[in-house]
Short mmCIF file of C-alpha atoms in Angstrom, two decimals:
data_model
loop_
_atom_site.label_atom_id
_atom_site.label_comp_id
_atom_site.label_asym_id
_atom_site.label_seq_id
_atom_site.Cartn_x
_atom_site.Cartn_y
_atom_site.Cartn_z
CA MET A 213 0.00 0.00 0.00
CA ILE A 214 1.24 3.36 -0.86
CA GLN A 215 -0.35 6.36 0.85
CA ILE A 216 -0.49 9.36 -1.46
CA GLY A 217 -2.22 12.12 0.30
CA PRO A 218 -5.71 11.03 1.20
CA TYR A 219 -5.51 8.20 -1.30
CA ALA A 220 -4.15 4.73 -0.59
CA LEU A 221 -2.94 2.62 -3.51
CA ASP A 222 -2.59 -1.04 -3.50
CA THR A 223 0.68 -1.97 -5.15
CA SER A 224 -0.05 -5.62 -5.19
CA GLU A 225 -2.03 -5.31 -8.40
CA PRO A 226 -0.18 -4.80 -11.70
CA LEU A 227 -2.53 -2.21 -13.20
CA THR A 228 -2.58 -0.28 -10.14
CA LEU A 229 1.17 -0.31 -10.02
CA ALA A 230 1.46 0.80 -13.61
CA ALA A 231 -1.01 3.54 -13.07
CA LEU A 232 0.85 4.56 -10.05
CA ILE A 233 4.15 4.66 -11.89
CA GLY A 234 2.60 6.57 -14.77
CA GLY A 235 1.00 9.09 -12.48
CA THR A 236 4.19 9.43 -10.61
CA ALA A 237 6.04 9.96 -13.84
CA PHE A 238 3.45 12.50 -14.95
CA LEU A 239 3.73 14.25 -11.69
CA LEU A 240 7.48 14.27 -12.00
CA ILE A 241 7.26 15.58 -15.56
CA LEU A 242 4.75 18.16 -14.45
CA LEU A 243 6.95 19.06 -11.55
CA LEU A 244 9.92 19.28 -13.87
CA LEU A 245 7.94 21.47 -16.21
CA LEU A 246 6.90 23.70 -13.36
CA LEU A 247 10.44 23.82 -12.18
CA GLY A 248 11.54 24.52 -15.74
CA LEU A 249 8.95 27.22 -16.11
CA ARG A 250 10.01 28.75 -12.85
CA ALA A 251 13.57 28.44 -13.87
CA ALA A 252 12.72 29.94 -17.26
CA ASN A 253 10.84 32.77 -15.61
CA ARG A 254 13.70 33.29 -13.26
CA SER A 255 16.10 33.16 -16.18
CA ALA A 256 13.89 35.51 -18.14
CA ARG A 257 13.77 37.92 -15.23
CA MET A 258 17.50 37.61 -14.84
CA ALA A 259 18.06 37.99 -18.58
CA GLU A 260 15.84 41.07 -18.87
CA PRO A 261 18.47 43.48 -17.43
CA LEU A 262 21.02 41.77 -19.60
CA ALA A 263 18.75 42.23 -22.60
CA GLN A 264 18.33 45.88 -21.68
CA GLN A 265 22.06 46.22 -21.33
CA MET A 266 22.43 44.45 -24.68
CA VAL A 267 19.93 46.89 -26.20
CA GLN A 268 21.80 49.79 -24.64
CA LEU A 269 25.05 48.26 -25.80
CA GLY A 270 23.60 47.90 -29.28
CA ALA A 271 22.43 51.53 -29.18
CA ARG A 272 25.89 52.56 -28.06
CA VAL A 273 27.44 50.43 -30.74
CA GLN A 274 25.05 52.04 -33.25
CA GLY A 275 25.98 55.45 -31.85
CA LEU A 276 29.65 54.55 -32.13
CA SER A 277 28.99 53.38 -35.68
CA ASP A 278 27.18 56.62 -36.47
CA GLY A 279 29.96 58.57 -34.79
CA GLN A 280 32.46 56.56 -36.79
CA HIS A 281 30.57 57.40 -39.97
CA GLN A 282 30.40 61.07 -38.95
CA LEU A 283 34.08 60.95 -38.04
CA ALA A 284 34.82 59.37 -41.37
CA GLY A 285 32.76 62.10 -43.09
CA GLY A 286 34.52 64.75 -41.03
CA LEU A 287 37.87 63.24 -41.85
CA ASN A 288 36.92 63.21 -45.51
CA HIS A 289 35.80 66.86 -45.29
CA VAL A 290 38.96 67.77 -43.41
CA SER A 291 41.01 65.86 -45.97
CA GLU A 292 39.25 67.63 -48.84
CA ALA A 293 39.60 71.02 -47.12
CA GLN A 294 43.25 70.28 -46.43
CA ALA A 295 43.75 69.22 -50.02
CA ALA A 296 42.00 72.39 -51.26
CA ALA A 297 44.05 74.50 -48.84
CA GLN A 298 47.22 72.81 -49.98
CA SER A 299 46.23 73.39 -53.61
CA HIS A 300 45.42 77.06 -52.88
CA MET A 301 48.66 77.41 -50.93
CA LEU A 302 50.59 75.84 -53.79
CA GLN A 303 48.91 78.19 -56.28
CA LEU A 304 49.59 81.16 -54.02
CA MET A 305 53.19 80.08 -53.53
CA GLU A 306 53.60 79.57 -57.27
CA LYS A 307 52.10 83.03 -57.88
CA ARG A 308 54.33 84.58 -55.22
CA LEU A 309 57.34 82.77 -56.61
CA ALA A 310 56.44 84.03 -60.09
CA GLU A 311 56.09 87.58 -58.74
CA VAL A 312 59.35 87.29 -56.84
CA ALA A 313 61.02 85.87 -59.94
CA GLY A 314 59.60 88.75 -62.02
CA GLN A 315 60.72 91.31 -59.45
CA MET A 316 64.11 89.69 -59.22
CA THR A 317 64.37 89.74 -63.01
CA GLU A 318 63.24 93.36 -63.14
CA ASN A 319 65.59 94.31 -60.29
CA LEU A 320 68.44 92.50 -61.97
CA GLN A 321 67.64 94.20 -65.27
CA GLY A 322 67.35 97.54 -63.49
CA SER A 323 70.59 96.88 -61.66
CA ALA A 324 72.18 95.91 -64.94
CA ARG A 325 70.90 99.11 -66.58
CA ARG A 326 72.02 101.22 -63.65
CA THR A 327 75.36 99.47 -63.62
CA ALA A 328 75.71 100.03 -67.35
CA GLN A 329 74.67 103.68 -66.91
CA SER A 330 77.08 104.08 -64.00
CA LEU A 331 79.84 102.51 -66.06
CA GLY A 332 78.95 104.84 -68.93
CA ASP A 333 78.97 107.84 -66.59
CA LEU A 334 82.23 106.64 -65.10
CA GLN A 335 83.67 106.30 -68.57
CA GLN A 336 82.50 109.81 -69.44
CA ARG A 337 83.99 111.12 -66.21
CA LEU A 338 87.21 109.31 -66.95
CA GLN A 339 87.19 110.88 -70.39
CA ALA A 340 86.49 114.26 -68.76
CA ILE A 341 89.37 113.59 -66.34
CA ASP A 342 91.56 112.70 -69.30
CA ARG A 343 90.55 115.92 -71.03
CA ALA A 344 91.14 117.83 -67.80
CA GLN A 345 94.52 116.15 -67.51
CA ASP A 346 95.27 117.20 -71.05
CA ASN A 347 94.10 120.73 -70.20
CA ILE A 348 96.26 120.69 -67.06
CA THR A 349 99.21 119.54 -69.11
CA LYS A 350 98.46 122.26 -71.63
CA LEU A 351 97.96 124.76 -68.81
CA SER A 352 101.28 123.71 -67.32
CA GLY A 353 102.85 124.44 -70.65
CA ASP A 354 100.99 127.76 -70.78
CA VAL A 355 102.21 128.58 -67.27
CA LEU A 356 105.73 127.80 -68.32
CA SER A 357 105.28 129.94 -71.41
CA LEU A 358 103.73 132.66 -69.20
CA GLN A 359 106.76 132.46 -66.95
CA ASP A 360 108.93 132.79 -70.01
CA ILE A 361 106.86 135.79 -71.09
CA LEU A 362 107.03 137.44 -67.67
CA SER A 363 110.75 136.81 -67.38
CA ASN A 364 111.36 139.30 -70.20
CA LYS A 365 110.73 142.97 -69.49
CA GLN A 366 109.41 143.76 -72.96
CA THR A 367 107.03 140.81 -73.08
CA ARG A 368 105.98 141.53 -69.49
CA GLY A 369 105.18 145.12 -70.48
CA ALA A 370 103.15 143.84 -73.43
CA PHE A 371 101.26 141.51 -71.08
CA GLY A 372 100.34 144.45 -68.83
CA GLU A 373 99.30 146.55 -71.83
CA ILE A 374 97.05 143.78 -73.17
CA GLN A 375 95.38 143.34 -69.79
CA LEU A 376 94.89 147.11 -69.46
CA THR A 377 93.42 147.29 -72.98
CA ASP A 378 90.97 144.52 -72.20
CA ILE A 379 89.75 146.26 -69.03
CA VAL A 380 89.44 149.69 -70.69
CA THR A 381 87.53 148.40 -73.72
CA LYS A 382 85.04 146.66 -71.45
CA ALA A 383 84.50 149.61 -69.11
CA LEU A 384 84.40 152.67 -71.42
CA PRO A 385 82.87 153.60 -74.78
CA SER A 386 85.27 153.49 -77.68
CA ASP A 387 85.30 157.27 -78.26
CA SER A 388 86.27 158.12 -74.69
CA TYR A 389 89.86 156.83 -74.70
CA THR A 390 92.94 156.49 -76.89
CA LEU A 391 95.38 153.59 -76.69
CA GLN A 392 99.09 154.34 -77.09
CA ALA A 393 98.39 158.05 -77.12
CA THR A 394 101.34 160.34 -77.91
CA LEU A 395 101.61 163.50 -75.80
CA SER A 396 103.13 166.85 -76.70
CA ASN A 397 106.41 165.92 -75.01
CA GLY A 398 106.76 162.90 -77.30
CA ARG A 399 105.98 160.37 -74.60
CA ARG A 400 103.52 157.63 -75.39
CA ALA A 401 101.02 156.61 -72.69
CA ASP A 402 99.48 153.16 -72.71
CA CYS A 403 96.02 154.71 -72.45
CA LEU A 404 94.63 158.24 -72.29
CA ILE A 405 91.11 158.76 -70.92
CA HIS A 406 89.42 161.84 -72.44
CA LEU A 407 87.72 163.36 -69.39
CA PRO A 408 86.25 166.88 -69.52
CA ASN A 409 87.89 169.77 -67.71
CA PRO A 410 88.22 169.49 -64.84
CA PRO A 411 90.11 167.23 -64.30
CA GLY A 412 91.02 166.76 -67.98
CA PRO A 413 92.57 163.77 -69.80
CA ILE A 414 94.11 161.19 -67.48
CA ALA A 415 96.99 158.95 -68.57
CA ILE A 416 97.31 155.30 -67.51
CA ASP A 417 100.64 153.49 -67.75
CA SER A 418 101.24 149.81 -67.03
CA LYS A 419 104.13 148.81 -64.76
CA PHE A 420 105.02 145.36 -63.42
CA PRO A 421 107.88 145.15 -60.85
CA LEU A 422 107.96 141.34 -61.02
CA GLU A 423 111.65 140.73 -60.28
CA ALA A 424 111.52 142.65 -56.99
CA TYR A 425 108.31 140.89 -55.93
CA GLU A 426 109.70 137.43 -56.77
CA ALA A 427 112.89 138.25 -54.85
CA LEU A 428 110.70 139.18 -51.88
CA ARG A 429 108.78 135.92 -52.16
CA ARG A 430 111.96 133.83 -52.44
CA ALA A 431 113.69 135.47 -49.45
CA THR A 432 114.49 132.94 -46.71
CA SER A 433 116.55 135.02 -44.29
CA GLU A 434 116.23 138.41 -42.70
CA GLY A 435 119.01 139.83 -44.85
CA GLU A 436 117.46 138.58 -48.09
CA LEU A 437 114.03 139.83 -47.00
CA ALA A 438 115.40 143.32 -46.22
CA ALA A 439 117.29 143.46 -49.54
CA ALA A 440 114.23 142.35 -51.51
CA ALA A 441 112.07 144.92 -49.71
CA ARG A 442 114.53 147.70 -50.59
CA TYR A 443 114.58 146.49 -54.19
CA LEU A 444 110.77 146.49 -54.46
CA ARG A 445 110.50 149.88 -52.77
CA ALA A 446 113.06 151.40 -55.11
CA SER A 447 111.45 149.86 -58.22
CA VAL A 448 107.97 151.14 -57.41
CA ARG A 449 109.26 154.62 -56.51
CA LYS A 450 111.13 154.77 -59.82
CA HIS A 451 107.93 153.88 -61.69
CA ILE A 452 106.03 156.56 -59.77
CA LYS A 453 108.64 159.18 -60.63
CA ASP A 454 108.69 158.23 -64.31
CA ILE A 455 104.90 158.44 -64.63
CA SER A 456 104.78 161.75 -62.77
CA GLU A 457 107.41 163.30 -65.03
CA LYS A 458 106.21 161.86 -68.36
CA TYR A 459 102.40 161.80 -68.22
CA ILE A 460 101.39 164.78 -66.04
CA LEU A 461 101.54 167.92 -68.21
CA ASP A 462 100.11 171.28 -67.22
CA GLY A 463 97.35 172.43 -69.57
CA GLU A 464 97.33 169.16 -71.48
CA THR A 465 96.48 166.38 -69.00
CA ALA A 466 94.95 166.17 -65.59
CA ASP A 467 97.05 166.87 -62.53
CA GLY A 468 97.32 163.15 -61.83
CA ALA A 469 97.91 159.81 -63.52
CA LEU A 470 97.30 156.09 -62.89
CA MET A 471 99.90 153.36 -62.54
CA PHE A 472 98.35 150.02 -63.50
CA LEU A 473 99.75 146.90 -61.80
CA PRO A 474 98.54 143.79 -63.70
CA SER A 475 98.94 141.65 -60.55
CA GLU A 476 96.61 141.65 -57.56
CA ALA A 477 99.35 140.00 -55.48
CA VAL A 478 101.81 142.85 -56.04
CA TYR A 479 99.07 145.43 -55.34
CA ALA A 480 98.10 143.68 -52.10
CA GLU A 481 101.75 143.39 -51.03
CA LEU A 482 102.29 147.11 -51.52
CA HIS A 483 99.20 148.14 -49.53
CA ALA A 484 99.85 145.59 -46.79
CA ASN A 485 103.59 145.95 -46.19
CA PHE A 486 104.70 149.10 -48.04
CA PRO A 487 102.20 151.85 -47.16
CA GLU A 488 104.91 154.52 -47.40
CA VAL A 489 105.32 153.74 -51.11
CA VAL A 490 101.57 154.19 -51.64
CA ARG A 491 101.75 157.51 -49.80
CA ASP A 492 104.65 158.56 -52.05
CA GLY A 493 102.40 157.85 -55.02
CA PHE A 494 99.65 160.04 -53.52
CA ALA A 495 102.17 162.82 -53.00
CA ALA A 496 103.29 162.59 -56.62
CA ARG A 497 99.63 162.45 -57.75
CA VAL A 498 100.15 158.93 -59.15
CA TRP A 499 97.47 156.51 -58.02
CA ILE A 500 98.35 152.82 -58.04
CA VAL A 501 95.52 150.54 -59.28
CA SER A 502 95.13 146.79 -59.75
CA PRO A 503 92.83 145.08 -62.32
CA THR A 504 89.94 145.16 -59.82
CA THR A 505 90.38 148.74 -58.62
CA CYS A 506 91.11 149.89 -62.17
CA MET A 507 87.71 148.57 -63.27
CA ALA A 508 86.03 150.44 -60.39
CA THR A 509 87.91 153.63 -61.26
CA LEU A 510 86.98 153.37 -64.93
CA ASN A 511 83.32 152.90 -64.01
CA THR A 512 83.52 156.14 -62.03
CA MET A 513 85.08 157.84 -65.06
CA ARG A 514 82.26 156.45 -67.21
CA ALA A 515 79.74 158.15 -64.94
CA ILE A 516 81.68 161.42 -65.26
CA LEU A 517 81.69 161.11 -69.05
CA LYS A 518 77.98 160.41 -69.09
CA ASP A 519 77.28 163.48 -66.95
CA ALA A 520 79.45 165.66 -69.17
CA ARG A 521 77.69 164.45 -72.31
CA MET A 522 74.33 165.12 -70.68
CA ARG A 523 75.45 168.70 -69.95
CA GLU A 524 76.53 169.07 -73.59
CA GLN A 525 73.11 167.94 -74.70
CA ALA A 526 71.27 170.18 -72.21
CA GLY A 527 70.39 172.75 -74.95
CA ALA A 528 68.99 170.09 -77.23
CA ILE A 529 67.07 168.65 -74.31
CA ARG A 530 65.56 172.07 -73.55
CA ARG A 531 64.55 172.51 -77.20
CA GLU A 532 62.93 169.10 -77.21
CA LEU A 533 61.14 169.94 -73.97
CA GLY A 534 59.78 173.15 -75.56
CA LEU A 535 58.50 171.23 -78.56
CA LEU A 536 57.00 168.65 -76.22
CA PHE A 537 55.23 171.44 -74.27
CA GLY A 538 53.72 172.78 -77.51
CA ASP A 539 52.53 169.31 -78.45
CA VAL A 540 50.92 168.93 -75.04
CA GLU A 541 49.12 172.29 -75.39
CA ARG A 542 47.78 171.36 -78.82
CA LEU A 543 46.67 168.00 -77.43
CA GLY A 544 44.79 169.80 -74.62
CA ALA A 545 42.99 172.08 -77.10
CA ARG A 546 41.98 169.15 -79.25
CA VAL A 547 40.72 167.26 -76.20
CA GLU A 548 38.56 170.29 -75.30
CA ASN A 549 37.12 170.37 -78.83
CA LEU A 550 36.37 166.68 -78.66
CA ASP A 551 34.72 167.15 -75.28
CA ARG A 552 32.46 169.86 -76.75
CA HIS A 553 31.52 167.54 -79.60
CA PHE A 554 30.68 164.78 -77.16
CA THR A 555 28.57 167.19 -75.05
CA GLN A 556 26.59 168.33 -78.12
CA ALA A 557 26.13 164.70 -79.23
CA ALA A 558 24.83 163.78 -75.76
CA LYS A 559 22.40 166.70 -75.88
CA ASP A 560 21.15 165.66 -79.34
CA VAL A 561 20.65 162.08 -78.15
CA SER A 562 18.65 163.35 -75.14
CA GLU A 563 16.35 165.43 -77.38
CA ILE A 564 15.87 162.47 -79.74
CA ARG A 565 14.84 160.33 -76.77
CA ILE A 566 12.27 162.99 -75.69
CA SER A 567 10.77 163.10 -79.22
CA ALA A 568 10.58 159.30 -79.32
CA ASP A 569 8.74 159.25 -75.98
CA LYS A 570 6.19 161.82 -77.25
CA ALA A 571 5.62 159.86 -80.47
CA GLY A 572 5.08 156.67 -78.44
CA ARG A 573 2.50 158.35 -76.23
CA ARG A 574 0.59 159.69 -79.26
CA ALA A 575 0.59 156.22 -80.84
CA ARG A 576 -0.84 154.68 -77.67
CA ARG A 577 -3.64 157.31 -77.55
CA LEU A 578 -4.54 156.54 -81.16
CA ASP A 579 -4.60 152.84 -80.38
CA ASN A 580 -7.05 153.37 -77.49
CA PHE A 581 -9.73 155.10 -79.67
CA ASP A 582 -12.98 153.05 -80.21
CA PHE A 583 -13.90 153.75 -83.84
CA GLU A 584 -16.95 151.43 -83.89
CA GLU A 585 -18.99 153.49 -81.36
CA LEU A 586 -18.80 156.56 -83.57
CA ALA A 587 -20.94 156.93 -86.65
CA PRO A 588 -19.02 157.56 -89.80
CA GLU A 589 -20.94 160.80 -90.55
CA THR A 590 -20.83 162.11 -86.99
CA ALA A 591 -17.27 161.09 -86.15
CA PRO A 592 -15.37 164.23 -85.31
CA ALA A 593 -12.36 164.86 -87.36
CA LEU A 594 -9.08 164.57 -85.56
CA PRO A 595 -7.18 167.82 -85.38
CA LEU A 596 -4.14 167.89 -87.52
CA PRO A 597 -1.00 168.64 -85.56
CA ASP A 598 0.49 172.02 -86.03
CA ALA A 599 3.68 172.03 -87.99
CA LYS A 600 5.49 174.06 -85.32
CA ALA A 601 4.20 171.71 -82.61
CA ALA A 602 5.35 168.73 -84.63
CA GLU A 603 8.73 170.35 -84.97
CA ARG A 604 8.82 170.91 -81.21
CA GLY A 605 7.66 167.27 -80.60
#
C-alpha cells in the first residue's frame, strides 16, 4: 500500500502499479515542467536586465557606428579642405614665386641698366678727367710759357698793356679813350682817358715790378728779405717818378695819372707791407691801381663822361622839352574840342529820346480810340497837328 495524500494505492495489483508509476512519472514531468517554467521565468527575469544592457550596448554600438561614420565624413571633409588649402597654398606660392622671380628679373635688369649707366657715366667722367689732364698739361705748358713771357721785361710790359686794354675796352665807350696816345712831349702813354675839364685827360701806364716781388717771395733770411724789400721799394718809386714826369703835363692832361699793376698779389703786397710807397704815389699824384680797382675807377670815369655828355646835350634837351610842351598844349585844345563835340552829341541824343517818348504816347492814344462806337458821318475829325508843334515834338 502506498499512501499518497488522502488516497491509498494497493501496489499488489499490476494495473494499479502501472497507473501509479505513470501518475508518478506524470507528476514528475509536471513538476519538472513547473520547475523549468520557474527556472525559465527566473532566467527571463535575470536575462531582462542583460537584454536591456544588450539593447543599450547595441544603441551605443550604433551610436559609435554613427559617430564613426560622422568621423569618417569629417575626416573626408577635413582631408578635402586640407587638399583644397594645400592646392590654394601651392597656387599662391607659385604666384608669389612668379612675382618674386619677375621682381628679381626686373631688379636684376634695373641693376644691370644702372650698372651700365654708371659705367657709362664713369667712362664719361674718366674721359672728362683725361681731357682735364690734357688741359692741365696744356695749362702747365701755358704757365711755363707765361713764366717765359714774364721773365722778359718787354714781353711783361706787353702783357700788362694787353690786360689794361681789355679792361678799358670793357668799361668805357670806344670814343672816350685812346690807346698808345702820344703826348706833346713825345711820350707815349698806354692809355689816355678823355675826361672833360676838370680834371682833364688822365693817362694810364702799365708797370710790373715782377723781379723785386719774386725776390721778396723767395727770401728765406732776414738779410734777403730786407734786400728784396729795398729792391721792391726802389722799383715802385722809380715807376712813380717816371709816370709823374712823363704823363702829367700842365694844360694838357689832368694833374694826376694812374699806374696800372697787372697783378693783384703785387698790389696787395704794396698796400699791406709798403704803405709809405703808396703815400709817395699820392704825394706825386700817381694813383696805383690793380685790375679790380682799375675797373672800379673806370666805371667812375664812365659816370663822369655820361654826366658831361648830358650837360653838352642840355640845350637840345631844352629845345625838345619846348616842342613837347607845344605838343601837349595842342593835345589839350583838341581834347577840349572833342569834349564839346561829345557834349553836343549827348544833348542831341537826349532830345531824340524825348521826341521818341512823345511819339510813343501819341501812338498809344490813337490805339485806345474806339472807332466802332462813332458813326461815320458824326465822327469828329481829328485835329491835324500844327507844324510848329510837330517840330517841337
